[in-house]
mmCIF file of C-alpha atoms in Angstrom:
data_model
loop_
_atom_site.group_PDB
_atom_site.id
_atom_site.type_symbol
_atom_site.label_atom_id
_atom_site.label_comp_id
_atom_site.label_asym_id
_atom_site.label_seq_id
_atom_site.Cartn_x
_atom_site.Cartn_y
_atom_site.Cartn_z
ATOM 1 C CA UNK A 18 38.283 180.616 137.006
ATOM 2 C CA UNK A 19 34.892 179.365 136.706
ATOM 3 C CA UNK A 20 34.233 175.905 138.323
ATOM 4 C CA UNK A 21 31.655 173.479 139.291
ATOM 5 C CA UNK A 22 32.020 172.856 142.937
ATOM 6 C CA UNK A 23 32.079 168.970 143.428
ATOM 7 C CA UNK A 24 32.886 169.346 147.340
ATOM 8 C CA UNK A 25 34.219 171.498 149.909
ATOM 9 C CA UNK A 26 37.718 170.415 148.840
ATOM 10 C CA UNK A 27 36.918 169.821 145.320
ATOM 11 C CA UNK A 28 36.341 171.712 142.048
ATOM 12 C CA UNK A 29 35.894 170.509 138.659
ATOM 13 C CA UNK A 30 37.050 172.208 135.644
ATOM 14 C CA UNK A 31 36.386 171.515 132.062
ATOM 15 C CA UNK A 32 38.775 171.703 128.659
ATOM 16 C CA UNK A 33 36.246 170.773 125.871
ATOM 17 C CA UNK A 34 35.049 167.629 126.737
ATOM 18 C CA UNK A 35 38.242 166.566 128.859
ATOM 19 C CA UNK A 36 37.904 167.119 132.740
ATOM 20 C CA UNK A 37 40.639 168.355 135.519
ATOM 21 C CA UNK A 38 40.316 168.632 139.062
ATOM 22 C CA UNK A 39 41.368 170.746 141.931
ATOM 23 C CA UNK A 40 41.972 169.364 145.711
ATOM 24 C CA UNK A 41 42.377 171.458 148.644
ATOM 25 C CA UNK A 42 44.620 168.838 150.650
ATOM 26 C CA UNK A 43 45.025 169.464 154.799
ATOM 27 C CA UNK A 44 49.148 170.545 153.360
ATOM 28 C CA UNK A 45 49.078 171.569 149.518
ATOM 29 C CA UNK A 46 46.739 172.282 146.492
ATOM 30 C CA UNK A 47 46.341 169.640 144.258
ATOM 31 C CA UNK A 48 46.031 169.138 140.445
ATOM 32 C CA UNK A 49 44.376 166.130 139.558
ATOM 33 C CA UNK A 50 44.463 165.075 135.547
ATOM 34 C CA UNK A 51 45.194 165.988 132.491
ATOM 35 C CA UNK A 52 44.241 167.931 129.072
ATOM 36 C CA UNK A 53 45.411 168.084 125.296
ATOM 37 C CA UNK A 54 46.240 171.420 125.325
ATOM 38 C CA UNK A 55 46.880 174.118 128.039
ATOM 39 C CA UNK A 56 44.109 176.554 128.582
ATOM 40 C CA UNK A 57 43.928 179.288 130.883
ATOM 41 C CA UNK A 58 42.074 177.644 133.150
ATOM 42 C CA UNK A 59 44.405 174.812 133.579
ATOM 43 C CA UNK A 60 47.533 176.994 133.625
ATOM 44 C CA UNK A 61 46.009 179.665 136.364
ATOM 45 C CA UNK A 62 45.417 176.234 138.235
ATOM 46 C CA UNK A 63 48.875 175.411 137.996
ATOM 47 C CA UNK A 64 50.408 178.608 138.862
ATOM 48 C CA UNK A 65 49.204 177.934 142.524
ATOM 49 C CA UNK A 66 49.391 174.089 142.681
ATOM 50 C CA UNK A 67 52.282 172.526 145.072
ATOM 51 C CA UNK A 68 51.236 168.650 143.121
ATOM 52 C CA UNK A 69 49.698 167.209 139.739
ATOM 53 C CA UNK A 70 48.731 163.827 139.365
ATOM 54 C CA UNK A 71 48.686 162.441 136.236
ATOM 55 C CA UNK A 72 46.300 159.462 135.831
ATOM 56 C CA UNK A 73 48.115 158.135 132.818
ATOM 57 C CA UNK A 74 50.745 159.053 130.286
ATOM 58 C CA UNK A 75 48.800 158.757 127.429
ATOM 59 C CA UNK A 76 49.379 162.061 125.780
ATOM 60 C CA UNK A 77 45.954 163.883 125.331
ATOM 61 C CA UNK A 78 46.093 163.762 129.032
ATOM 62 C CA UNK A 79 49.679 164.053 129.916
ATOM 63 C CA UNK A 80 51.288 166.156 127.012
ATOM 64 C CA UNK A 81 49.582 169.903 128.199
ATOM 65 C CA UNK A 82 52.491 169.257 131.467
ATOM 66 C CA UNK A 83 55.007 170.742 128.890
ATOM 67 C CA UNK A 84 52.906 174.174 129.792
ATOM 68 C CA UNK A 85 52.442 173.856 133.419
ATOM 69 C CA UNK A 86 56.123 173.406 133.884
ATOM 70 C CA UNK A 87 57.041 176.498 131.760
ATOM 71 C CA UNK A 88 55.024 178.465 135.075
ATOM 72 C CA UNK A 89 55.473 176.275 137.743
ATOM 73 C CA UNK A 90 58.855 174.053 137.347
ATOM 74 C CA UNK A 91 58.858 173.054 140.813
ATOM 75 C CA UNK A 92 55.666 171.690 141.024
ATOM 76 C CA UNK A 93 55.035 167.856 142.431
ATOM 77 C CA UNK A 94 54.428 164.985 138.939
ATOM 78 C CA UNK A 95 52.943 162.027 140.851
ATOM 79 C CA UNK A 96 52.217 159.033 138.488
ATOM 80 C CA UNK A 97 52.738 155.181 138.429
ATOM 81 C CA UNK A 98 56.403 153.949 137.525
ATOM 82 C CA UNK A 99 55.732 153.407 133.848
ATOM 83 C CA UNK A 100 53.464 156.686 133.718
ATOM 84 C CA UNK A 101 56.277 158.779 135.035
ATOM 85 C CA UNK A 102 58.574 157.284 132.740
ATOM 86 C CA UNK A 103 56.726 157.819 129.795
ATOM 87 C CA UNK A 104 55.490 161.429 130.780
ATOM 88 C CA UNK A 105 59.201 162.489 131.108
ATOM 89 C CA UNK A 106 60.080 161.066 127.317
ATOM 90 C CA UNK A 107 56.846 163.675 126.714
ATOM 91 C CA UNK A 108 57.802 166.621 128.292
ATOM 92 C CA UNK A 109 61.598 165.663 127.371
ATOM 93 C CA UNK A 110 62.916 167.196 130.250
ATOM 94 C CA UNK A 111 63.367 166.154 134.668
ATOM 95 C CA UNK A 112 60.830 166.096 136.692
ATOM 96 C CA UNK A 113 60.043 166.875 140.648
ATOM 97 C CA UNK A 114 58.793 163.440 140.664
ATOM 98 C CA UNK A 115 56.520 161.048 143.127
ATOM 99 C CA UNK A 116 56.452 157.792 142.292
ATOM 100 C CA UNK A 117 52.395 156.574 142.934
ATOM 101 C CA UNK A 118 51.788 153.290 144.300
ATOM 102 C CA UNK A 119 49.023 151.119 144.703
ATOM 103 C CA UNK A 120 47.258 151.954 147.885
ATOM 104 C CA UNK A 121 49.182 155.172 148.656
ATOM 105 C CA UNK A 122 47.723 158.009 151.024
ATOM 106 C CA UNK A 123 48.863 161.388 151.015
ATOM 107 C CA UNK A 124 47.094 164.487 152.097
ATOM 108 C CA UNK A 125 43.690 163.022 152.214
ATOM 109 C CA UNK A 126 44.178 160.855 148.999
ATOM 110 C CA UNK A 127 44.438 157.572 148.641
ATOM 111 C CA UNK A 128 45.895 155.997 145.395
ATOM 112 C CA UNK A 129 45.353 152.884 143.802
ATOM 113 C CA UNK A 130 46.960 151.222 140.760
ATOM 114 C CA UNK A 131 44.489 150.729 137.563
ATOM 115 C CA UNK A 132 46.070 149.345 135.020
ATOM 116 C CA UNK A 133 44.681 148.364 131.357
ATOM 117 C CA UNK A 134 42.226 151.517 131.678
ATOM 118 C CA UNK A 135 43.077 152.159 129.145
ATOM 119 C CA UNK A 136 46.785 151.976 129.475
ATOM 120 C CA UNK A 137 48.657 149.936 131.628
ATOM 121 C CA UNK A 138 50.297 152.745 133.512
ATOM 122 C CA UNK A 139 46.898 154.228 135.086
ATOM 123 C CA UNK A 140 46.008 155.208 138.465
ATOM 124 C CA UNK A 141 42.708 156.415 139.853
ATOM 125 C CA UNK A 142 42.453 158.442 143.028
ATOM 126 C CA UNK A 143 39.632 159.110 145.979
ATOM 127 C CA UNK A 144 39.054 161.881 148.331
ATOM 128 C CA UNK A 145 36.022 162.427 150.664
ATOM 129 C CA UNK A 146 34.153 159.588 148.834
ATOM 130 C CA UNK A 147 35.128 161.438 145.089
ATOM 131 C CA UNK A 148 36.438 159.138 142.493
ATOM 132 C CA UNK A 149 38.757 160.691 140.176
ATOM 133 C CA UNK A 150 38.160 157.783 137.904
ATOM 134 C CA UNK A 151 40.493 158.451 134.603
ATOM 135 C CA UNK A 152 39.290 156.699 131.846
ATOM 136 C CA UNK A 153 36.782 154.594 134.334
ATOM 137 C CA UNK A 154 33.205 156.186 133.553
ATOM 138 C CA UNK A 155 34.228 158.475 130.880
ATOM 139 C CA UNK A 156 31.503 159.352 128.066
ATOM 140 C CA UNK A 157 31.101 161.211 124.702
ATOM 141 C CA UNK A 158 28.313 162.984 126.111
ATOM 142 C CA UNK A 159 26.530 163.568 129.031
ATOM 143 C CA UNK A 160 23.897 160.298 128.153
ATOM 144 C CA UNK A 161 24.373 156.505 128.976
ATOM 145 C CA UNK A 162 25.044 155.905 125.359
ATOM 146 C CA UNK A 163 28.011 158.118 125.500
ATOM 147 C CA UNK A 164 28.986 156.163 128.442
ATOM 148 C CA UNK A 165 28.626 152.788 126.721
ATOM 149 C CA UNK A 166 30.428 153.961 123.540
ATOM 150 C CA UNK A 167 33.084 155.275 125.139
ATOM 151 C CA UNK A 168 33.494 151.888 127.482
ATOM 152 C CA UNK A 169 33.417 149.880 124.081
ATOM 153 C CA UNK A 170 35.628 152.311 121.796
ATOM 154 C CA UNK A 171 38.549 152.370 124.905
ATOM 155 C CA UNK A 172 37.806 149.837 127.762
ATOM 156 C CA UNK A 173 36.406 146.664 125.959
ATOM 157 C CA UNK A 174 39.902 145.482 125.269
ATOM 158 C CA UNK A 175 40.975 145.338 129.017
ATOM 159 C CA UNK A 176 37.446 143.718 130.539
ATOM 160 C CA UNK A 177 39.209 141.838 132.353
ATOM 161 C CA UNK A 178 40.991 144.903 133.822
ATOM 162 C CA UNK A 179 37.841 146.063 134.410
ATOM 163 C CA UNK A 180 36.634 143.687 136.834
ATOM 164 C CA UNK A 181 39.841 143.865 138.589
ATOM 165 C CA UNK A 182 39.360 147.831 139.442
ATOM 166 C CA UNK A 183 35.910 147.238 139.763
ATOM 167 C CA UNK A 184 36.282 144.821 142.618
ATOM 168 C CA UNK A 185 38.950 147.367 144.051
ATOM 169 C CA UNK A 186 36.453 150.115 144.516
ATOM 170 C CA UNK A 187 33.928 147.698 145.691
ATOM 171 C CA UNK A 188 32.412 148.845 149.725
ATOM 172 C CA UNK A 189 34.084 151.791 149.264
ATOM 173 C CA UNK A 190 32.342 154.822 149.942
ATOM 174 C CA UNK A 191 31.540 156.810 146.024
ATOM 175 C CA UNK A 192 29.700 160.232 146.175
ATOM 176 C CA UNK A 193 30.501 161.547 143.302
ATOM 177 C CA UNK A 194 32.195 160.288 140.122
ATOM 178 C CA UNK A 195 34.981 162.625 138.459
ATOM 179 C CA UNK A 196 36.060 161.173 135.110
ATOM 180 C CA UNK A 197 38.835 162.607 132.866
ATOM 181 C CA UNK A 198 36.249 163.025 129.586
ATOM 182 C CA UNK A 199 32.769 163.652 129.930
ATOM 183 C CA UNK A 200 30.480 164.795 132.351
ATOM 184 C CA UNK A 201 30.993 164.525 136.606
ATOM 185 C CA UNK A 202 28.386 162.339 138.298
ATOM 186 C CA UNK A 203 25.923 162.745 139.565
ATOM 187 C CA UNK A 204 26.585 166.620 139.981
ATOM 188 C CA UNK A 205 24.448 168.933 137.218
ATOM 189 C CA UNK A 206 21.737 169.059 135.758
ATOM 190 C CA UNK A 207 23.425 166.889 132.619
ATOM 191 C CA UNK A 208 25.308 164.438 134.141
ATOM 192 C CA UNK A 209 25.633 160.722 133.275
ATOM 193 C CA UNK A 210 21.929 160.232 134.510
ATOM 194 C CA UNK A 211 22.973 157.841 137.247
ATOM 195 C CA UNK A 212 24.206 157.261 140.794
ATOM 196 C CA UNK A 213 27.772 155.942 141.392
ATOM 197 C CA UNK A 214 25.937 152.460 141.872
ATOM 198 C CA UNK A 215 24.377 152.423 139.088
ATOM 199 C CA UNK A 216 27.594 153.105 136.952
ATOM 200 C CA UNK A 217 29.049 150.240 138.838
ATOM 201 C CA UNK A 218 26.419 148.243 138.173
ATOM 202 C CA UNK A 219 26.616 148.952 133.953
ATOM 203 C CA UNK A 220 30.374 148.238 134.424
ATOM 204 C CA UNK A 221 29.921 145.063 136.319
ATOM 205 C CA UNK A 222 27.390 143.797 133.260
ATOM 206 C CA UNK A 223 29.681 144.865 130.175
ATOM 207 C CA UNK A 224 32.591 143.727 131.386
ATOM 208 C CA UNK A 225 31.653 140.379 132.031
ATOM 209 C CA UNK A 226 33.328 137.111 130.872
ATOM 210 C CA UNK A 227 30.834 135.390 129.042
ATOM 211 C CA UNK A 228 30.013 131.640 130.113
ATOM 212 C CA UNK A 229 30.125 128.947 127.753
ATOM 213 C CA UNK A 230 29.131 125.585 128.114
ATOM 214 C CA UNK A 231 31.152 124.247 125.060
ATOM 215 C CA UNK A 232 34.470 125.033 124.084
ATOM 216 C CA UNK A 233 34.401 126.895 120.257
ATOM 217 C CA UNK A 234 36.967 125.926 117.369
ATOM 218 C CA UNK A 235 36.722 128.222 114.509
ATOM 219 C CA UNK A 236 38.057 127.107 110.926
ATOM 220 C CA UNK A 237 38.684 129.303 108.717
ATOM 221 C CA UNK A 238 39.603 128.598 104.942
ATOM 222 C CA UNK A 239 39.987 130.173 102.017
ATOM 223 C CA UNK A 240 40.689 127.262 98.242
ATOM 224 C CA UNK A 241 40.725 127.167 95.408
ATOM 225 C CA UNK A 242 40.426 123.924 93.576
ATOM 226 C CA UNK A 243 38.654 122.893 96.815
ATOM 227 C CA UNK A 244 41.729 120.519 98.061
ATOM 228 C CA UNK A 245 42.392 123.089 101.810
ATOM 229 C CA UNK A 246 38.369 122.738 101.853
ATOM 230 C CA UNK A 247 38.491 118.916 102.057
ATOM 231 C CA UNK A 248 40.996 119.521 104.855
ATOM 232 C CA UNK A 249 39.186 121.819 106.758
ATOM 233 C CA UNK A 250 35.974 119.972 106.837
ATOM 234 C CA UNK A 251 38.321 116.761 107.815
ATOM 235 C CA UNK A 252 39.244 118.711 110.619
ATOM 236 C CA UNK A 253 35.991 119.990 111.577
ATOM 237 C CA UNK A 254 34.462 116.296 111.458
ATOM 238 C CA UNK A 255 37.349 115.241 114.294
ATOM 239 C CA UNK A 256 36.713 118.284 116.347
ATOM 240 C CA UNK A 257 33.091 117.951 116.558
ATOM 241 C CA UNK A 258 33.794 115.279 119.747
ATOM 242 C CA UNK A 259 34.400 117.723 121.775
ATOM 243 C CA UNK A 260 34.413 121.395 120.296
ATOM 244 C CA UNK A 261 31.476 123.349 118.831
ATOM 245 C CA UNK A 262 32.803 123.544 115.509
ATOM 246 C CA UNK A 263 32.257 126.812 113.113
ATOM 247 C CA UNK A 264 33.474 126.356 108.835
ATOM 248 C CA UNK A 265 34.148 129.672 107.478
ATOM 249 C CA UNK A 266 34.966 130.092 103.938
ATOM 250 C CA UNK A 267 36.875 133.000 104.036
ATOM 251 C CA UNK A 268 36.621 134.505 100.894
ATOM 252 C CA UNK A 269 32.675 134.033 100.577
ATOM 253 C CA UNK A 270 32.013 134.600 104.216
ATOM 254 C CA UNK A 271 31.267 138.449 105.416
ATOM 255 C CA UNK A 272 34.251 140.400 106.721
ATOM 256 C CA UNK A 273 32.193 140.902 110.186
ATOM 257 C CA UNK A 274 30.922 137.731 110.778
ATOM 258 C CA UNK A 275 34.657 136.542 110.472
ATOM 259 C CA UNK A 276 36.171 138.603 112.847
ATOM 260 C CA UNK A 277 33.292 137.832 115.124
ATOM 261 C CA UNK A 278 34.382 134.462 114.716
ATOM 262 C CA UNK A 279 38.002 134.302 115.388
ATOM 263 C CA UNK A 280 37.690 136.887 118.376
ATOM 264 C CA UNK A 281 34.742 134.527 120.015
ATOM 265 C CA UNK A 282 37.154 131.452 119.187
ATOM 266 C CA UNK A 283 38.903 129.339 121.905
ATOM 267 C CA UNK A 284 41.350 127.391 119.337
ATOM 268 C CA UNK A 285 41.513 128.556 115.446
ATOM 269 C CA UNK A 286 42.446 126.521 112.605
ATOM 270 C CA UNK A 287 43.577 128.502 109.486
ATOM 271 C CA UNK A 288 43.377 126.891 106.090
ATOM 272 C CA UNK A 289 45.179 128.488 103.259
ATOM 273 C CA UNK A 290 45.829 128.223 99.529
ATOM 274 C CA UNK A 291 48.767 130.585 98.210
ATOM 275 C CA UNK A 292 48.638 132.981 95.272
ATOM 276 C CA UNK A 293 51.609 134.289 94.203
ATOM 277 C CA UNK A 294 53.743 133.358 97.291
ATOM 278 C CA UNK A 295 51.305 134.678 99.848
ATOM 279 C CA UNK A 296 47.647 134.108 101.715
ATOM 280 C CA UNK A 297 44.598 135.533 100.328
ATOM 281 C CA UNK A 298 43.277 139.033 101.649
ATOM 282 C CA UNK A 299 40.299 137.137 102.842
ATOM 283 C CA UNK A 300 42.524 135.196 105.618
ATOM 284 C CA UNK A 301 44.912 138.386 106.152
ATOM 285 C CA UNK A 302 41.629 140.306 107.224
ATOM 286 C CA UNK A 303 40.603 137.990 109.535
ATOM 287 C CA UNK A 304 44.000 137.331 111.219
ATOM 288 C CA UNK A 305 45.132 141.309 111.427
ATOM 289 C CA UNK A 306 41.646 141.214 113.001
ATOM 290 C CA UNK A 307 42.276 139.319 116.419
ATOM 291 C CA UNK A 308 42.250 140.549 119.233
ATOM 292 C CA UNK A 309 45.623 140.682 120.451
ATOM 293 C CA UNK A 310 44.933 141.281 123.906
ATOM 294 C CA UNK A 311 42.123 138.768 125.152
ATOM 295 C CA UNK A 312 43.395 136.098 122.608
ATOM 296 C CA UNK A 313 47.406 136.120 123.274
ATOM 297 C CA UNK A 314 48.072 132.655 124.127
ATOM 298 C CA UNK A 315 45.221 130.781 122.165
ATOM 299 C CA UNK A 316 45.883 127.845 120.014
ATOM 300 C CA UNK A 317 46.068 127.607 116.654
ATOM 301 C CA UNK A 318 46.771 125.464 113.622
ATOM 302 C CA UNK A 319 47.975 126.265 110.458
ATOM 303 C CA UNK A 320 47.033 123.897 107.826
ATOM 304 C CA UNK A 321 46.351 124.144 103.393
ATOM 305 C CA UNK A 322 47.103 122.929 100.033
ATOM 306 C CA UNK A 323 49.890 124.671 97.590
ATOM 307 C CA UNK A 324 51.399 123.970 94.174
ATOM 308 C CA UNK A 325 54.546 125.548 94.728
ATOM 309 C CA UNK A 326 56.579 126.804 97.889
ATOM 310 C CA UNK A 327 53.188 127.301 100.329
ATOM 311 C CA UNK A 328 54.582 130.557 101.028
ATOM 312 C CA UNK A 329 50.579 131.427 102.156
ATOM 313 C CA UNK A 330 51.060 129.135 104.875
ATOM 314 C CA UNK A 331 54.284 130.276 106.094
ATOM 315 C CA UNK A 332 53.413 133.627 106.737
ATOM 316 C CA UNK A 333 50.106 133.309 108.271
ATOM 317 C CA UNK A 334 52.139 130.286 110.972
ATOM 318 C CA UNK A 335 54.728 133.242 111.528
ATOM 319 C CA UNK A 336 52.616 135.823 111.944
ATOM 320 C CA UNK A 337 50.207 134.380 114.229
ATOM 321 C CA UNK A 338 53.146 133.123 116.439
ATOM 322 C CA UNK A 339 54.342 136.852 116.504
ATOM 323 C CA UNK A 340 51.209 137.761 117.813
ATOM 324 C CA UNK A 341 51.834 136.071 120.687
ATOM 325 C CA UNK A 342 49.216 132.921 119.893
ATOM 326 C CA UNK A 343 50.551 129.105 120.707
ATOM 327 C CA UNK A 344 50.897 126.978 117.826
ATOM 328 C CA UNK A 345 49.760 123.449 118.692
ATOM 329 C CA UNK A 346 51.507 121.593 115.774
ATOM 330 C CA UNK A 347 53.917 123.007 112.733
ATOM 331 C CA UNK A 348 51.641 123.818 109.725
ATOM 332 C CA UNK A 349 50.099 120.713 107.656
ATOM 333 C CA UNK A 350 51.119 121.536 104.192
ATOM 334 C CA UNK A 351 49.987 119.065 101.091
ATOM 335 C CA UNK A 352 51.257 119.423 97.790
ATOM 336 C CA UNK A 353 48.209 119.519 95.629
ATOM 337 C CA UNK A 354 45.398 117.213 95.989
ATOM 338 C CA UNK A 355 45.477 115.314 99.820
ATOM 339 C CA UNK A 356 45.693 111.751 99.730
ATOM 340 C CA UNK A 357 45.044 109.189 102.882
ATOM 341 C CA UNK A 358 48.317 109.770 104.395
ATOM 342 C CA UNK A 359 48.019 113.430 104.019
ATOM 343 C CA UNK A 360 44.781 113.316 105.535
ATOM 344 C CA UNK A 361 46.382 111.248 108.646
ATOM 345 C CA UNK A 362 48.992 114.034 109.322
ATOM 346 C CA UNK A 363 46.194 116.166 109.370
ATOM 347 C CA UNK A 364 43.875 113.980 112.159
ATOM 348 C CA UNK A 365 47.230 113.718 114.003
ATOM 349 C CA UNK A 366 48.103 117.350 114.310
ATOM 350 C CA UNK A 367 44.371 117.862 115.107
ATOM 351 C CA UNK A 368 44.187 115.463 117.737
ATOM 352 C CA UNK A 369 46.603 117.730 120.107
ATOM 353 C CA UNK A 370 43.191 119.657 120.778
ATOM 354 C CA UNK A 371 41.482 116.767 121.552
ATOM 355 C CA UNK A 372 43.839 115.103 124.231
ATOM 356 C CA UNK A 373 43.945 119.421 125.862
#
């Protein structure tokens, strides 16, 4: 097997563009990730392996144990909880199984619990100041915009994850980097093209909450005789105390400054019309477009005109709710043209995000 020697203890092996370790513990040879498929490399590996770890179940990392256990069935799975359930419904048969916990130390490894990165079952390891770092500092290629692409196309979701592993790993000592796709750092002469800090350091700045010094309420509307756009504007005029206030029309507005919008909002007010007994595709698009991670819980308000049943209205309050977003008052629905008292429902219902 040909390898690129990361340590005394450590080799590194690559599949394509996906990466697997070996570790020569003080008691047993090691395994450390996972590949799509099973090549040689991976299976001669195996053959004299006493443990795997698998840093996640996701299966283009986890799904090429089905061929490890054909030649070695007694060999060692360690993974979180969830990972080593989910790797068993993958393999679909038992496993020798170690249950990996956060902080763990075995045979010169120490564990610790990552989840979010990109699923919530992942671990990353260290050994002699390596970081096998899963998903953490993985690239397309062996150039920092591989590394950012790949941070925004799998990690983005989870910043907040992020930080969390990132303050883990912080004042411990990092040699080398050993991701699970892309190129080891800073070992080769095409490697990531910086030091362990300075990977940190591009972490620490993407993932990072931004500050605001106003609180944003988007309001998005789609009408059309113009009676949900009276409505939303009412409701923009009452927020303006005390939000930064951003009218979209939804169906003139571009798709990508809308789902900018919603995903940047801290409270969302939908206003929809209904054509034959449902929303417009111009509100569907931007509400399939949240972000269901870093905006479960946010308010929202469901408010529009109809002529008939305001079926529109209905399914966007139901479907947001689904998503796991807090409704702050039941949908404001006017029959037609609002009138004064129509309009006060409206102030009323808006009001709950101006006494949060």
């Amino acid at each position: 097997m040909s390898a690129d020697k990361i340590s005394s203890r450590v080799n590194a092996y690559s599949c394509g563009k996906h990466r697997f370790y070996t570790v020569k513990g003080g008691g047993a040879n090691w395994i450390i990730g996972g590949v799509p498929e099973a090549s040689e490399e991976y299976i001669e590996a195996a053959r004299g392996a006493d443990r795997i770890v698998l840093l996640t179940a996701r299966p283009e990392f986890a799904q090429s144990l089905s061929a490890v256990l054909e030649v070695n069935p007694d060999i060692r799975v360690y993974a979180s909880a969830a990972g080593l359930r989910n790797i068993k419904e993958i393999v679909n048969t038992g496993l020798n199984e170690q249950l990996v916990k956060d902080g763990m130390e075995e045979d010169g490894i120490r564990f610790l619990a990552a989840p979010g990165l990109c699923w919530m079952d992942s671990v990353i390891a260290l050994a002699d100041g390596v970081l096998f770092s899963g998903e953490l500092f993985s690239g397309f290629d062996g150039s920092a915009v591989g590394l950012k692409r790949y941070y925004e196309e799998n990690l983005a979701v989870n910043s907040g994850f992020v930080r969390s592993v990132l303050e883990k790993l912080s004042g411990k000592e990092i040699r080398a980097v050993c991701p699970a796709y892309g190129m080891t750092c800073p070992q080769g002469s095409v490697c990531l093209s910086a030091e362990p800090e300075e990977l940190t350091a591009k972490y620490m700045e993407w993932s990072k909450a931004p500050r605001k010094n106003c609180m944003d309420a988007v309001i998005i509307f789609a009408s059309r005789y113009g009676y949900t756009r009276s409505m939303a504007e009412c409701a923009a005029e009452l927020l303006k105390e005390r939000y930064r206030v951003t009218l979209l029309d939804a169906v003139r507005e571009d798709r990508e400054k809308l789902v900018s919008a919603v995903n940047s909002a801290d409270i969302l007010l939908i206003g929809t019309n209904t054509e034959n007994r449902n929303a417009p595709r111009a509100i569907w698009d931007a509400v399939t477009a949240l972000d269901l991670v870093n905006k479960r819980g946010m308010r929202y308000l469901v408010f529009g005109s109809f002529g008939w049943a305001g079926d529109g209205m209905k399914l966007i309050d139901s479907t947001l709710s689904s998503m796991g977003m807090k409704r702050a008052a039941k949908p404001v629905d006017v029959l037609l043209r609002p009138d004064e008292s129509d309009f006060m429902r409206l102030k009323k219902a808006v009001q709950v995000f101006l006494e949060e």
